[in-house]
Short mmCIF file of C-alpha atoms in Angstrom, two decimals:
data_model
loop_
_atom_site.label_atom_id
_atom_site.label_comp_id
_atom_site.label_asym_id
_atom_site.label_seq_id
_atom_site.Cartn_x
_atom_site.Cartn_y
_atom_site.Cartn_z
CA MET A 28 -6.76 -22.76 16.48
CA SER A 29 -6.64 -26.57 16.34
CA ALA A 30 -7.91 -28.15 13.13
CA LYS A 31 -10.87 -30.52 13.35
CA LYS A 32 -10.11 -34.25 13.44
CA PRO A 33 -10.80 -35.88 10.06
CA ILE A 34 -13.73 -38.31 9.86
CA ILE A 35 -14.05 -42.00 9.00
CA LEU A 36 -17.65 -42.86 8.04
CA ALA A 37 -18.87 -46.46 8.44
CA VAL A 38 -22.17 -47.47 6.72
CA ASP A 39 -24.02 -50.79 7.12
CA ASP A 40 -27.71 -51.70 7.47
CA ASP A 41 -26.91 -54.70 9.73
CA PRO A 42 -26.73 -53.36 13.33
CA GLN A 43 -24.37 -56.12 14.51
CA VAL A 44 -21.93 -55.69 11.62
CA LEU A 45 -22.04 -51.89 12.01
CA ALA A 46 -21.32 -52.15 15.75
CA ALA A 47 -18.40 -54.50 15.07
CA ILE A 48 -16.80 -52.35 12.37
CA ALA A 49 -17.26 -49.16 14.46
CA ARG A 50 -15.68 -50.92 17.49
CA ASP A 51 -12.62 -52.05 15.46
CA LEU A 52 -12.22 -48.61 13.84
CA ARG A 53 -12.35 -46.84 17.21
CA GLN A 54 -9.83 -49.22 18.70
CA GLU A 55 -7.23 -48.44 16.05
CA PHE A 56 -7.99 -44.94 14.73
CA SER A 57 -9.89 -42.90 17.35
CA GLN A 58 -6.78 -41.02 18.51
CA HIS A 59 -6.47 -39.19 15.16
CA TYR A 60 -9.92 -39.60 13.55
CA ARG A 61 -13.57 -39.22 14.49
CA ILE A 62 -15.57 -42.38 13.75
CA LEU A 63 -19.16 -41.83 12.55
CA ARG A 64 -21.60 -44.72 11.99
CA VAL A 65 -24.77 -44.67 9.86
CA ASN A 66 -27.21 -47.54 9.27
CA SER A 67 -28.58 -46.84 5.76
CA GLY A 68 -27.42 -45.58 2.36
CA PRO A 69 -29.83 -42.59 2.12
CA GLU A 70 -28.96 -41.47 5.66
CA ALA A 71 -25.26 -41.78 4.83
CA LEU A 72 -25.71 -39.60 1.75
CA SER A 73 -27.49 -36.87 3.74
CA THR A 74 -24.70 -37.08 6.38
CA ILE A 75 -22.09 -36.66 3.63
CA LYS A 76 -23.95 -33.59 2.29
CA GLU A 77 -24.15 -32.10 5.79
CA LEU A 78 -20.42 -32.68 6.39
CA HIS A 79 -19.71 -30.92 3.08
CA GLU A 80 -21.84 -27.91 4.06
CA LYS A 81 -20.10 -27.69 7.42
CA GLU A 82 -16.72 -28.07 5.69
CA GLU A 83 -15.79 -31.04 7.85
CA PRO A 84 -12.82 -33.13 6.63
CA LEU A 85 -14.02 -36.61 5.49
CA ALA A 86 -11.04 -38.94 5.03
CA LEU A 87 -12.56 -42.36 4.36
CA ILE A 88 -15.95 -43.99 3.69
CA LEU A 89 -16.38 -47.67 4.48
CA ALA A 90 -19.72 -48.87 3.06
CA ASP A 91 -21.45 -52.26 2.87
CA GLN A 92 -22.50 -53.32 -0.65
CA ARG A 93 -25.87 -54.96 0.03
CA MET A 94 -28.11 -52.27 1.54
CA PRO A 95 -31.79 -51.62 0.68
CA ALA A 96 -32.69 -48.25 -0.89
CA LEU A 97 -29.08 -47.43 -1.87
CA GLU A 98 -26.33 -49.98 -2.51
CA GLY A 99 -22.78 -49.38 -1.30
CA VAL A 100 -21.37 -48.88 -4.81
CA ASP A 101 -24.00 -46.22 -5.63
CA LEU A 102 -23.42 -44.46 -2.31
CA LEU A 103 -19.65 -44.34 -2.88
CA ALA A 104 -20.15 -43.07 -6.45
CA ALA A 105 -22.53 -40.32 -5.22
CA SER A 106 -20.08 -39.28 -2.46
CA ARG A 107 -17.51 -38.23 -5.09
CA GLU A 108 -19.48 -35.06 -5.86
CA PHE A 109 -19.00 -33.82 -2.29
CA PHE A 110 -15.65 -35.34 -1.26
CA PRO A 111 -13.66 -36.22 -4.38
CA ALA A 112 -10.46 -36.80 -2.37
CA ALA A 113 -11.98 -39.10 0.30
CA LYS A 114 -10.89 -42.74 0.19
CA ARG A 115 -13.69 -45.22 -0.69
CA VAL A 116 -13.78 -48.81 0.58
CA LEU A 117 -16.52 -51.36 -0.13
CA LEU A 118 -17.37 -54.13 2.37
CA THR A 119 -18.51 -57.20 0.46
CA ALA A 120 -19.57 -60.76 1.02
CA TYR A 121 -17.83 -63.39 -1.16
CA ALA A 122 -20.84 -63.46 -3.53
CA ASP A 123 -20.52 -59.72 -4.30
CA THR A 124 -16.88 -59.63 -5.40
CA GLU A 125 -17.91 -59.22 -9.05
CA ALA A 126 -19.90 -56.07 -8.22
CA ALA A 127 -16.92 -54.79 -6.22
CA VAL A 128 -14.51 -55.30 -9.11
CA ARG A 129 -16.88 -53.48 -11.51
CA ALA A 130 -17.15 -50.62 -9.00
CA ILE A 131 -13.40 -49.99 -8.96
CA ASN A 132 -13.88 -47.80 -12.06
CA ALA A 133 -17.51 -46.67 -11.67
CA ALA A 134 -17.26 -45.46 -8.08
CA ARG A 135 -13.49 -44.83 -8.16
CA LEU A 136 -13.21 -47.45 -5.46
CA ASP A 137 -9.89 -47.47 -3.63
CA HIS A 138 -10.29 -50.94 -2.14
CA TYR A 139 -12.79 -53.67 -1.28
CA LEU A 140 -12.68 -55.80 1.84
CA MET A 141 -14.24 -59.22 2.42
CA LYS A 142 -16.51 -59.92 5.40
CA PRO A 143 -15.60 -61.06 8.00
CA TRP A 144 -12.35 -59.13 8.45
CA ASP A 145 -11.11 -61.16 11.39
CA PRO A 146 -8.42 -60.67 12.68
CA PRO A 147 -8.55 -56.91 11.93
CA GLU A 148 -4.81 -56.54 12.69
CA GLN A 149 -4.14 -58.49 9.46
CA LEU A 150 -7.22 -58.05 7.28
CA LEU A 151 -8.46 -54.50 8.05
CA TYR A 152 -5.92 -52.17 9.67
CA PRO A 153 -2.96 -52.42 7.24
CA THR A 154 -5.16 -51.54 4.23
CA LEU A 155 -6.89 -48.63 5.98
CA HIS A 156 -3.57 -47.28 7.33
CA ASP A 157 -2.18 -47.17 3.79
CA LEU A 158 -5.29 -45.43 2.42
CA LEU A 159 -5.40 -42.88 5.25
CA ALA A 160 -1.67 -42.15 4.89
CA ALA A 161 -2.27 -41.44 1.18
CA TRP A 162 -5.24 -39.18 2.04
CA GLN A 163 -3.22 -37.28 4.68
CA ALA A 164 -0.36 -36.73 2.21
CA ALA A 165 -2.70 -34.93 -0.21
CA HIS A 166 -4.92 -33.21 2.39
CA THR A 167 -4.48 -29.55 3.35
CA PRO A 168 -6.44 -28.80 6.55
CA LYS A 169 -9.11 -26.13 6.05
CA TYR A 170 -8.39 -22.73 7.54
CA ASP A 171 -10.36 -22.83 10.76
CA GLY A 172 -10.73 -19.12 11.54
CA LEU A 173 -12.82 -16.24 10.28
CA ARG A 174 -12.88 -15.80 6.47
CA LEU A 175 -13.60 -12.68 4.45
CA ILE A 176 -14.69 -13.09 0.82
CA GLY A 177 -14.75 -9.95 -1.30
CA PHE A 178 -13.36 -8.00 -4.24
CA GLN A 179 -9.78 -6.72 -3.99
CA TRP A 180 -10.89 -3.27 -5.18
CA SER A 181 -13.98 -2.90 -2.99
CA PRO A 182 -13.70 0.00 -0.47
CA LEU A 183 -15.97 -1.89 1.96
CA SER A 184 -13.74 -5.00 1.75
CA HIS A 185 -10.74 -2.76 2.52
CA GLU A 186 -12.56 -1.17 5.48
CA LEU A 187 -13.43 -4.60 6.93
CA LYS A 188 -9.84 -5.86 6.49
CA ASP A 189 -8.57 -2.81 8.39
CA PHE A 190 -11.20 -3.28 11.10
CA LEU A 191 -10.32 -6.97 11.69
CA SER A 192 -6.58 -6.20 11.66
CA GLY A 193 -7.10 -3.34 14.12
CA TYR A 194 -8.61 -5.75 16.66
CA MET A 195 -5.94 -8.36 15.84
CA VAL A 196 -8.61 -10.83 14.70
CA GLY A 197 -6.94 -13.47 12.52
CA TYR A 198 -8.76 -13.88 9.21
CA GLN A 199 -8.28 -15.39 5.76
CA TRP A 200 -8.83 -13.06 2.80
CA LEU A 201 -10.39 -14.75 -0.25
CA ASP A 202 -10.48 -12.58 -3.38
CA PHE A 203 -13.63 -13.60 -5.28
CA GLU A 204 -12.00 -12.96 -8.67
CA THR A 205 -8.83 -15.02 -8.12
CA SER A 206 -9.77 -17.61 -5.48
CA PRO A 207 -11.70 -20.74 -6.59
CA GLU A 208 -12.00 -21.61 -2.88
CA GLY A 209 -13.68 -18.23 -2.24
CA ARG A 210 -16.20 -18.71 -5.07
CA LYS A 211 -16.98 -22.26 -3.91
CA LEU A 212 -17.43 -21.15 -0.28
CA LEU A 213 -19.76 -18.32 -1.38
CA ALA A 214 -21.90 -20.78 -3.38
CA THR A 215 -21.95 -23.28 -0.49
CA LYS A 216 -23.22 -20.54 1.84
CA GLY A 217 -25.93 -19.57 -0.68
CA PHE A 218 -24.74 -16.06 -1.61
CA GLU A 219 -24.29 -14.29 -4.96
CA SER A 220 -21.36 -12.06 -5.94
CA ASP A 221 -23.53 -8.91 -5.67
CA GLN A 222 -23.81 -9.58 -1.91
CA LEU A 223 -20.05 -9.31 -1.31
CA PRO A 224 -18.19 -8.79 0.93
CA VAL A 225 -19.31 -11.80 3.00
CA VAL A 226 -17.81 -12.74 6.38
CA VAL A 227 -17.87 -16.43 7.37
CA PHE A 228 -17.36 -16.85 11.13
CA THR A 229 -15.73 -19.83 12.85
CA ASP A 230 -19.14 -21.22 13.88
CA GLY A 231 -20.22 -21.30 10.20
CA SER A 232 -22.56 -18.29 10.47
CA THR A 233 -22.31 -15.53 7.86
CA LEU A 234 -22.88 -11.81 7.33
CA ALA A 235 -23.25 -10.20 3.89
CA LYS A 236 -22.17 -6.58 3.32
CA PRO A 237 -21.71 -6.07 7.08
CA THR A 238 -20.68 -2.82 8.74
CA PRO A 239 -17.74 -2.89 11.18
CA ALA A 240 -20.37 -2.52 13.95
CA ASP A 241 -22.13 -5.70 12.74
CA ILE A 242 -18.86 -7.63 12.92
CA GLY A 243 -17.99 -6.07 16.28
CA ALA A 244 -21.33 -7.21 17.73
CA LYS A 245 -20.77 -10.76 16.42
CA LEU A 246 -17.22 -10.86 17.84
CA GLY A 247 -18.49 -9.71 21.24
CA ILE A 248 -16.95 -6.22 21.20
CA THR A 249 -19.16 -4.16 23.54
CA GLN A 250 -21.31 -1.54 21.86
CA GLN A 251 -23.65 -0.57 24.72
CA ALA A 252 -22.53 1.19 27.90
CA SER A 253 -23.25 -0.77 31.09
CA GLN A 254 -23.70 2.31 33.32
CA GLU A 255 -25.65 5.53 33.06
CA MET A 256 -23.02 7.68 34.81
CA TYR A 257 -19.22 7.59 34.65
CA ASP A 258 -16.45 9.54 36.39
CA VAL A 259 -14.62 10.04 33.10
CA VAL A 260 -15.35 9.22 29.47
CA VAL A 261 -12.42 9.13 27.04
CA VAL A 262 -13.37 9.82 23.41
CA GLY A 263 -10.88 8.15 21.03
CA ALA A 264 -8.60 5.16 21.58
CA GLY A 265 -5.30 6.36 20.14
CA PRO A 266 -2.17 6.28 22.35
CA SER A 267 -3.33 9.26 24.47
CA GLY A 268 -6.87 7.88 24.89
CA LEU A 269 -5.60 4.43 25.86
CA ALA A 270 -3.15 5.97 28.34
CA ALA A 271 -5.98 8.03 29.89
CA ALA A 272 -8.11 4.86 30.17
CA VAL A 273 -5.26 2.89 31.79
CA TYR A 274 -4.57 5.60 34.38
CA GLY A 275 -8.23 6.43 34.98
CA ALA A 276 -9.15 2.79 35.62
CA SER A 277 -6.02 2.05 37.70
CA GLU A 278 -6.75 5.03 39.94
CA GLY A 279 -10.29 3.92 40.71
CA LEU A 280 -12.27 6.18 38.38
CA LYS A 281 -15.30 4.67 36.68
CA THR A 282 -13.83 4.93 33.18
CA LEU A 283 -15.37 4.46 29.74
CA ILE A 284 -13.44 4.72 26.46
CA ILE A 285 -15.31 5.14 23.15
CA GLU A 286 -13.67 4.43 19.78
CA ARG A 287 -15.11 5.11 16.34
CA MET A 288 -13.15 2.35 14.54
CA THR A 289 -10.16 0.44 15.95
CA PRO A 290 -7.80 1.10 18.88
CA GLY A 291 -4.49 2.79 18.13
CA GLY A 292 -5.56 5.75 16.00
CA GLN A 293 -2.97 6.79 13.41
CA ALA A 294 -0.17 5.23 15.47
CA GLY A 295 -2.08 1.93 15.28
CA THR A 296 -1.58 1.80 11.51
CA SER A 297 2.20 2.28 11.81
CA SER A 298 4.14 -0.80 10.71
CA ARG A 299 7.08 -0.06 13.03
CA ILE A 300 7.59 2.43 15.86
CA GLU A 301 11.30 2.36 16.67
CA ASN A 302 11.73 5.39 18.93
CA TYR A 303 9.22 4.47 21.67
CA LEU A 304 10.89 4.23 25.06
CA GLY A 305 11.58 0.72 26.33
CA PHE A 306 11.23 -1.18 23.03
CA PRO A 307 14.76 -1.35 21.61
CA THR A 308 13.74 -3.56 18.68
CA GLY A 309 10.65 -1.46 17.94
CA LEU A 310 7.04 -2.63 17.82
CA SER A 311 4.12 -2.21 15.47
CA GLY A 312 1.43 0.35 16.21
CA ALA A 313 -1.21 -2.39 16.24
CA GLU A 314 0.76 -4.34 18.85
CA LEU A 315 1.19 -1.28 21.08
CA ALA A 316 -2.52 -0.44 20.78
CA HIS A 317 -3.65 -3.99 21.50
CA ARG A 318 -1.43 -4.26 24.60
CA ALA A 319 -2.69 -0.92 25.92
CA TRP A 320 -6.31 -1.85 25.22
CA ALA A 321 -5.92 -5.20 27.04
CA GLN A 322 -4.23 -3.37 29.94
CA ALA A 323 -7.03 -0.79 30.24
CA VAL A 324 -9.75 -3.47 30.19
CA ARG A 325 -7.88 -5.62 32.73
CA LEU A 326 -7.67 -2.64 35.09
CA GLY A 327 -11.43 -2.10 34.83
CA ALA A 328 -11.99 0.39 31.99
CA GLU A 329 -15.03 -0.24 29.84
CA PHE A 330 -14.51 -0.13 26.07
CA LEU A 331 -17.18 0.72 23.48
CA ALA A 332 -16.44 0.16 19.77
CA PRO A 333 -17.03 0.72 16.96
CA GLN A 334 -19.19 3.52 18.28
CA GLU A 335 -19.12 7.21 17.33
CA VAL A 336 -19.85 10.19 19.57
CA LYS A 337 -22.05 12.55 17.58
CA LYS A 338 -22.70 15.29 20.12
CA LEU A 339 -21.41 16.60 23.45
CA CYS A 340 -23.39 18.97 25.66
CA ILE A 341 -23.36 20.12 29.29
CA GLN A 342 -26.41 19.78 31.57
CA ASP A 343 -26.21 20.96 35.21
CA GLY A 344 -22.42 20.54 35.15
CA TYR A 345 -22.62 16.96 33.87
CA LYS A 346 -21.41 16.13 30.37
CA VAL A 347 -23.87 14.25 28.14
CA LEU A 348 -22.56 12.39 25.08
CA THR A 349 -24.94 11.32 22.29
CA LEU A 350 -23.77 8.26 20.34
CA GLY A 351 -24.35 7.31 16.73
CA ASP A 352 -27.14 4.88 17.71
CA GLY A 353 -28.99 7.67 19.54
CA SER A 354 -28.17 6.47 23.08
CA GLU A 355 -26.86 8.93 25.70
CA ILE A 356 -24.10 8.61 28.29
CA SER A 357 -23.56 10.96 31.23
CA THR A 358 -20.21 11.63 32.87
CA LYS A 359 -18.58 14.02 35.31
CA ALA A 360 -15.49 14.62 33.13
CA VAL A 361 -14.45 14.05 29.51
CA VAL A 362 -11.02 13.57 27.94
CA LEU A 363 -11.07 14.31 24.20
CA THR A 364 -8.39 12.31 22.40
CA THR A 365 -10.00 12.31 18.97
CA GLY A 366 -6.70 12.60 17.10
CA VAL A 367 -6.36 13.71 13.49
CA SER A 368 -7.30 12.43 10.07
CA TYR A 369 -5.13 12.67 6.96
CA ARG A 370 -5.79 15.59 4.66
CA THR A 371 -7.20 14.58 1.31
CA LEU A 372 -5.19 14.95 -1.88
CA ASP A 373 -7.26 17.16 -4.17
CA VAL A 374 -6.48 15.89 -7.68
CA PRO A 375 -8.75 14.31 -10.34
CA GLY A 376 -9.74 10.68 -9.72
CA MET A 377 -8.98 10.59 -5.96
CA ASP A 378 -12.57 10.39 -4.71
CA ARG A 379 -13.51 7.76 -7.28
CA LEU A 380 -10.56 5.44 -6.51
CA SER A 381 -10.37 5.93 -2.72
CA GLY A 382 -10.27 2.49 -1.13
CA ALA A 383 -9.61 0.92 -4.54
CA GLY A 384 -5.86 1.41 -4.90
CA VAL A 385 -5.78 4.87 -3.28
CA TYR A 386 -5.43 4.87 0.52
CA TYR A 387 -5.09 7.51 3.23
CA GLY A 388 -2.62 6.32 5.83
CA ALA A 389 -0.59 3.14 5.99
CA ALA A 390 -3.27 0.61 4.88
CA ARG A 391 -1.05 -2.27 6.07
CA THR A 392 -3.70 -4.80 5.02
CA GLU A 393 -3.03 -3.95 1.35
CA ALA A 394 0.76 -4.41 1.45
CA ARG A 395 0.76 -8.07 0.39
CA SER A 396 -1.37 -7.32 -2.65
CA CYS A 397 1.39 -4.95 -3.88
CA ASP A 398 3.74 -7.90 -4.41
CA GLN A 399 6.36 -7.14 -7.09
CA GLN A 400 4.58 -3.99 -8.30
CA ASP A 401 5.23 -0.25 -8.12
CA VAL A 402 3.65 1.81 -5.35
CA TYR A 403 3.73 5.55 -4.59
CA ILE A 404 3.74 7.37 -1.25
CA VAL A 405 2.89 11.07 -1.04
CA GLY A 406 4.35 12.84 2.00
CA GLY A 407 7.63 13.16 3.87
CA GLY A 408 6.76 12.68 7.54
CA ASN A 409 7.56 9.75 9.83
CA SER A 410 4.30 7.96 9.00
CA ALA A 411 5.22 8.06 5.31
CA GLY A 412 8.74 6.80 6.06
CA GLN A 413 7.48 3.90 8.21
CA ALA A 414 4.98 2.96 5.49
CA ALA A 415 7.73 3.05 2.83
CA MET A 416 9.93 0.68 4.86
CA TYR A 417 7.04 -1.72 5.37
CA LEU A 418 5.88 -1.68 1.75
CA ALA A 419 9.44 -2.19 0.47
CA THR A 420 9.25 -5.75 1.85
CA TYR A 421 6.57 -6.59 -0.73
CA ALA A 422 6.58 -4.06 -3.58
CA ARG A 423 9.03 -4.09 -6.48
CA ARG A 424 9.66 -0.36 -6.07
CA VAL A 425 8.42 2.26 -3.61
CA PHE A 426 8.49 5.91 -4.75
CA ILE A 427 8.27 8.67 -2.12
CA VAL A 428 6.84 11.83 -3.72
CA ILE A 429 7.71 15.10 -1.93
CA ARG A 430 7.44 18.74 -2.96
CA GLY A 431 10.67 19.77 -1.20
CA ALA A 432 14.31 18.94 -1.91
CA ASP A 433 14.81 16.29 0.80
CA LEU A 434 13.34 14.65 3.93
CA ALA A 435 15.57 16.28 6.53
CA ALA A 436 13.03 18.86 7.68
CA SER A 437 10.13 16.47 8.24
CA MET A 438 11.44 12.96 9.06
CA SER A 439 13.47 11.40 11.88
CA ALA A 440 17.14 10.76 11.06
CA TYR A 441 16.93 7.00 11.78
CA LEU A 442 14.17 6.63 9.15
CA ILE A 443 16.01 8.73 6.54
CA GLU A 444 19.05 6.47 6.97
CA GLN A 445 16.94 3.28 6.64
CA ILE A 446 15.30 4.61 3.47
CA ARG A 447 18.67 5.60 2.00
CA THR A 448 20.02 2.06 2.43
CA THR A 449 16.90 0.28 1.09
CA PRO A 450 17.58 -0.40 -2.61
CA ASN A 451 13.97 -0.51 -3.83
CA ILE A 452 12.89 2.82 -2.27
CA GLU A 453 13.39 5.88 -4.46
CA LEU A 454 12.88 9.48 -3.35
CA LEU A 455 11.28 11.82 -5.92
CA PRO A 456 12.01 15.43 -4.78
CA HIS A 457 10.33 18.49 -6.33
CA ALA A 458 7.47 16.23 -7.44
CA GLN A 459 3.70 16.02 -7.08
CA ILE A 460 0.80 13.83 -8.19
CA LYS A 461 -1.38 15.61 -10.75
CA GLU A 462 -4.01 12.92 -11.39
CA VAL A 463 -4.80 9.26 -10.58
CA CYS A 464 -6.04 7.04 -13.41
CA GLY A 465 -7.94 3.78 -13.68
CA GLN A 466 -11.37 2.34 -14.35
CA ASP A 467 -12.54 0.53 -11.20
CA HIS A 468 -9.14 0.63 -9.48
CA LEU A 469 -5.87 2.58 -9.60
CA GLU A 470 -3.76 1.73 -12.66
CA ALA A 471 -1.47 4.75 -13.09
CA VAL A 472 -0.51 8.16 -11.70
CA MET A 473 0.22 11.38 -13.59
CA LEU A 474 3.44 12.58 -11.96
CA ASP A 475 4.94 16.07 -12.26
CA VAL A 476 8.70 15.99 -11.57
CA ASN A 477 10.43 19.38 -11.94
CA GLY A 478 7.68 20.58 -14.28
CA THR A 479 7.68 17.53 -16.56
CA VAL A 480 4.47 15.46 -16.38
CA GLU A 481 4.56 11.74 -17.16
CA LYS A 482 2.16 8.82 -16.75
CA ARG A 483 3.53 5.97 -14.63
CA PRO A 484 1.95 2.57 -13.81
CA ALA A 485 1.03 2.25 -10.11
CA ARG A 486 -0.51 -0.57 -8.09
CA ALA A 487 -1.29 1.64 -5.07
CA LEU A 488 -0.99 5.20 -3.82
CA PHE A 489 -0.67 5.94 -0.08
CA VAL A 490 -1.28 9.54 1.02
CA PHE A 491 0.32 11.14 4.12
CA ILE A 492 0.05 14.90 3.56
CA GLY A 493 -0.47 16.39 6.97
CA ALA A 494 -3.47 16.07 9.16
CA LYS A 495 -6.57 17.91 10.24
CA PRO A 496 -8.02 17.52 13.75
CA SER A 497 -11.20 15.44 14.14
CA THR A 498 -12.94 18.15 16.15
CA GLU A 499 -15.79 19.42 13.90
CA TRP A 500 -18.42 17.79 16.12
CA VAL A 501 -17.36 19.74 19.26
CA SER A 502 -16.26 23.07 17.73
CA ASP A 503 -19.55 24.76 18.73
CA LEU A 504 -18.88 23.93 22.42
CA ILE A 505 -15.06 23.98 22.67
CA ALA A 506 -12.84 26.83 21.49
CA CYS A 507 -10.41 25.82 18.73
CA ASP A 508 -7.56 27.62 16.97
CA ALA A 509 -7.80 28.71 13.33
CA LYS A 510 -6.87 25.19 12.13
CA GLY A 511 -9.46 23.45 14.31
CA PHE A 512 -7.13 22.21 17.09
CA LEU A 513 -8.56 22.33 20.63
CA LEU A 514 -7.25 25.15 22.82
CA THR A 515 -6.19 24.23 26.37
CA GLY A 516 -4.43 25.72 29.38
CA ARG A 517 -2.08 28.64 28.68
CA ASP A 518 -3.04 28.72 24.96
CA LEU A 519 -6.64 29.26 26.02
CA VAL A 520 -5.66 32.03 28.46
CA ALA A 521 -3.75 33.79 25.65
CA ASP A 522 -6.75 33.64 23.27
CA PRO A 523 -8.66 36.95 22.80
CA ARG A 524 -11.96 35.17 23.58
CA TYR A 525 -10.73 33.95 26.99
CA ALA A 526 -12.57 36.45 29.24
CA GLU A 527 -15.77 35.82 27.35
CA ILE A 528 -15.70 32.00 27.44
CA TRP A 529 -13.96 31.10 30.74
CA LYS A 530 -16.15 31.83 33.78
CA LYS A 531 -14.39 30.02 36.65
CA PRO A 532 -12.42 32.01 39.28
CA ARG A 533 -9.35 29.75 38.75
CA GLU A 534 -7.32 29.45 35.53
CA PRO A 535 -7.91 26.38 33.33
CA TYR A 536 -5.71 23.39 34.11
CA LEU A 537 -2.87 22.63 31.70
CA LEU A 538 -4.95 20.29 29.43
CA GLU A 539 -8.39 21.77 30.18
CA THR A 540 -10.51 23.26 27.39
CA CYS A 541 -12.81 26.29 27.71
CA ALA A 542 -15.50 23.96 29.17
CA PRO A 543 -14.47 23.07 32.77
CA GLY A 544 -14.12 19.30 33.20
CA ILE A 545 -13.54 18.68 29.48
CA PHE A 546 -9.87 18.00 28.75
CA ALA A 547 -7.95 17.44 25.51
CA ALA A 548 -4.86 15.31 24.92
CA GLY A 549 -2.90 14.01 21.96
CA ASP A 550 -2.82 15.16 18.35
CA SER A 551 -6.15 17.04 18.32
CA ARG A 552 -4.89 19.48 21.00
CA ALA A 553 -3.31 22.77 19.88
CA GLY A 554 0.44 22.66 20.52
CA ALA A 555 0.64 18.82 20.73
CA MET A 556 3.93 17.15 19.74
CA ALA A 557 2.62 14.48 17.28
CA ARG A 558 4.79 11.79 18.89
CA VAL A 559 3.52 8.55 20.42
CA ALA A 560 5.43 9.09 23.68
CA SER A 561 4.10 12.64 24.18
CA ALA A 562 0.55 11.48 23.38
CA VAL A 563 0.83 8.78 26.05
CA GLY A 564 2.22 11.36 28.47
CA GLU A 565 -0.64 13.79 27.83
CA GLY A 566 -3.28 11.07 28.24
CA SER A 567 -1.76 10.11 31.60
CA MET A 568 -1.52 13.76 32.72
CA ALA A 569 -5.15 14.41 31.78
CA ILE A 570 -6.27 11.98 34.49
CA LYS A 571 -4.35 13.97 37.14
CA PHE A 572 -6.37 17.05 36.13
CA VAL A 573 -9.60 15.02 36.06
CA HIS A 574 -8.94 14.14 39.73
CA GLN A 575 -8.36 17.82 40.57
CA TYR A 576 -11.56 18.81 38.78
CA LEU A 577 -13.61 16.10 40.52
CA ASP A 578 -12.21 17.20 43.90
CA GLU A 579 -13.79 20.63 43.33
#
């Protein structure tokens, strides 16, 4: 995003003099600066206040001394409150030189120029070039994108950071407690600290304590379906859901994909996926998700987010989905790719500190805040290993806490080797977290290693201890196994309830659930592989079966 051009403000109550100075300034400086002209002191002061509110960069003020209502010296002195770093130049007639000399201290005047300044090449430009060069040397351009002001330990701040990162929206994080710029910006926008987090958008507008849906609406992410009937609705935008959307849209089906939070699912939070076919150097989960999302939309899929499906029912063969906002969407077929959520660690303090130093999943947005401190990871799967490698770039030490003796049974060999050769990652076998401690944020963990419990300082705890399927909302309609995973195809046929719940003369298709026309793919399906490549494969296959179902 290109930074705004800095401003040179010219002020004079004489229209002819103002026109002349503005003309000469434009001639020499308009390529790199915006030239503003104002014809009175009071108007100039209100312009300066407005520029400050809009966070515009003001480089230099050139003001005439003799102006009614507000003299040049007083204007320049008043401008210091709003733009202390701006260069101040007084335009004077010969008779006013004494006032100009006095103003050098009072108004922190940088220079005074005599009228007329002809020829400007000798009497105007060299002085202004020197002053502007000095201003540029000390000036840091304002960040021009979206800014998020909040508390480091606020769960809502953490949720918004994850949401923005998930949609690859560039933003600047300003911690209210450590950032003077954040506190100043909050005051400028007229908010108090009890209204945090506050999002400041690129157009200057703001939202206090917004939900992800509020931000999504402001960023133009669609939250209302454009049609009343679809050929296929995909619920969940992890790798399998995105693959289903890409294939559904590319094969001419009227396709809608609905996502509760951000595209990518659990894979989207992975810092590095190195075993995905065709990417020899690896890629981040967020990058993979964003590419797939862009691909699906380009091919014609419609994307609703952040929007949650609360209910699914069948009416006259059509599937009706009820969304969180109460609206309903009808479709001929559904592909459920709702994925899994991490199991919670049931020890004292976890609920209280969740989102404030304790995180489920990779929480990549918090990695930088772990700089040179100790962090703990609970779990021994690939997600835990990828998170450990990512966090090791920032943290002083990363401890992987596992109940077993080693990682061989649960983690890919390439990751085990990377962890072994990373000096600041330490594996703690035969260990478990007994308690998490801290007032308003995590400060320490009670760690049991081989039966000995000790208290250790910890900046963050990341939990990856297996997953449970996100299927509670459909379990009354769709048959699940004992763990809540959706039964499909041959697994459904082998279930004792099969004769009772399946009423079609044909057998269910490979990825079809007990409700004809409702398919399941990815991690929430019983028997799924929990690999990105297999999830993508299942999402693609589901569309083949959707076609066969629609042909009936």
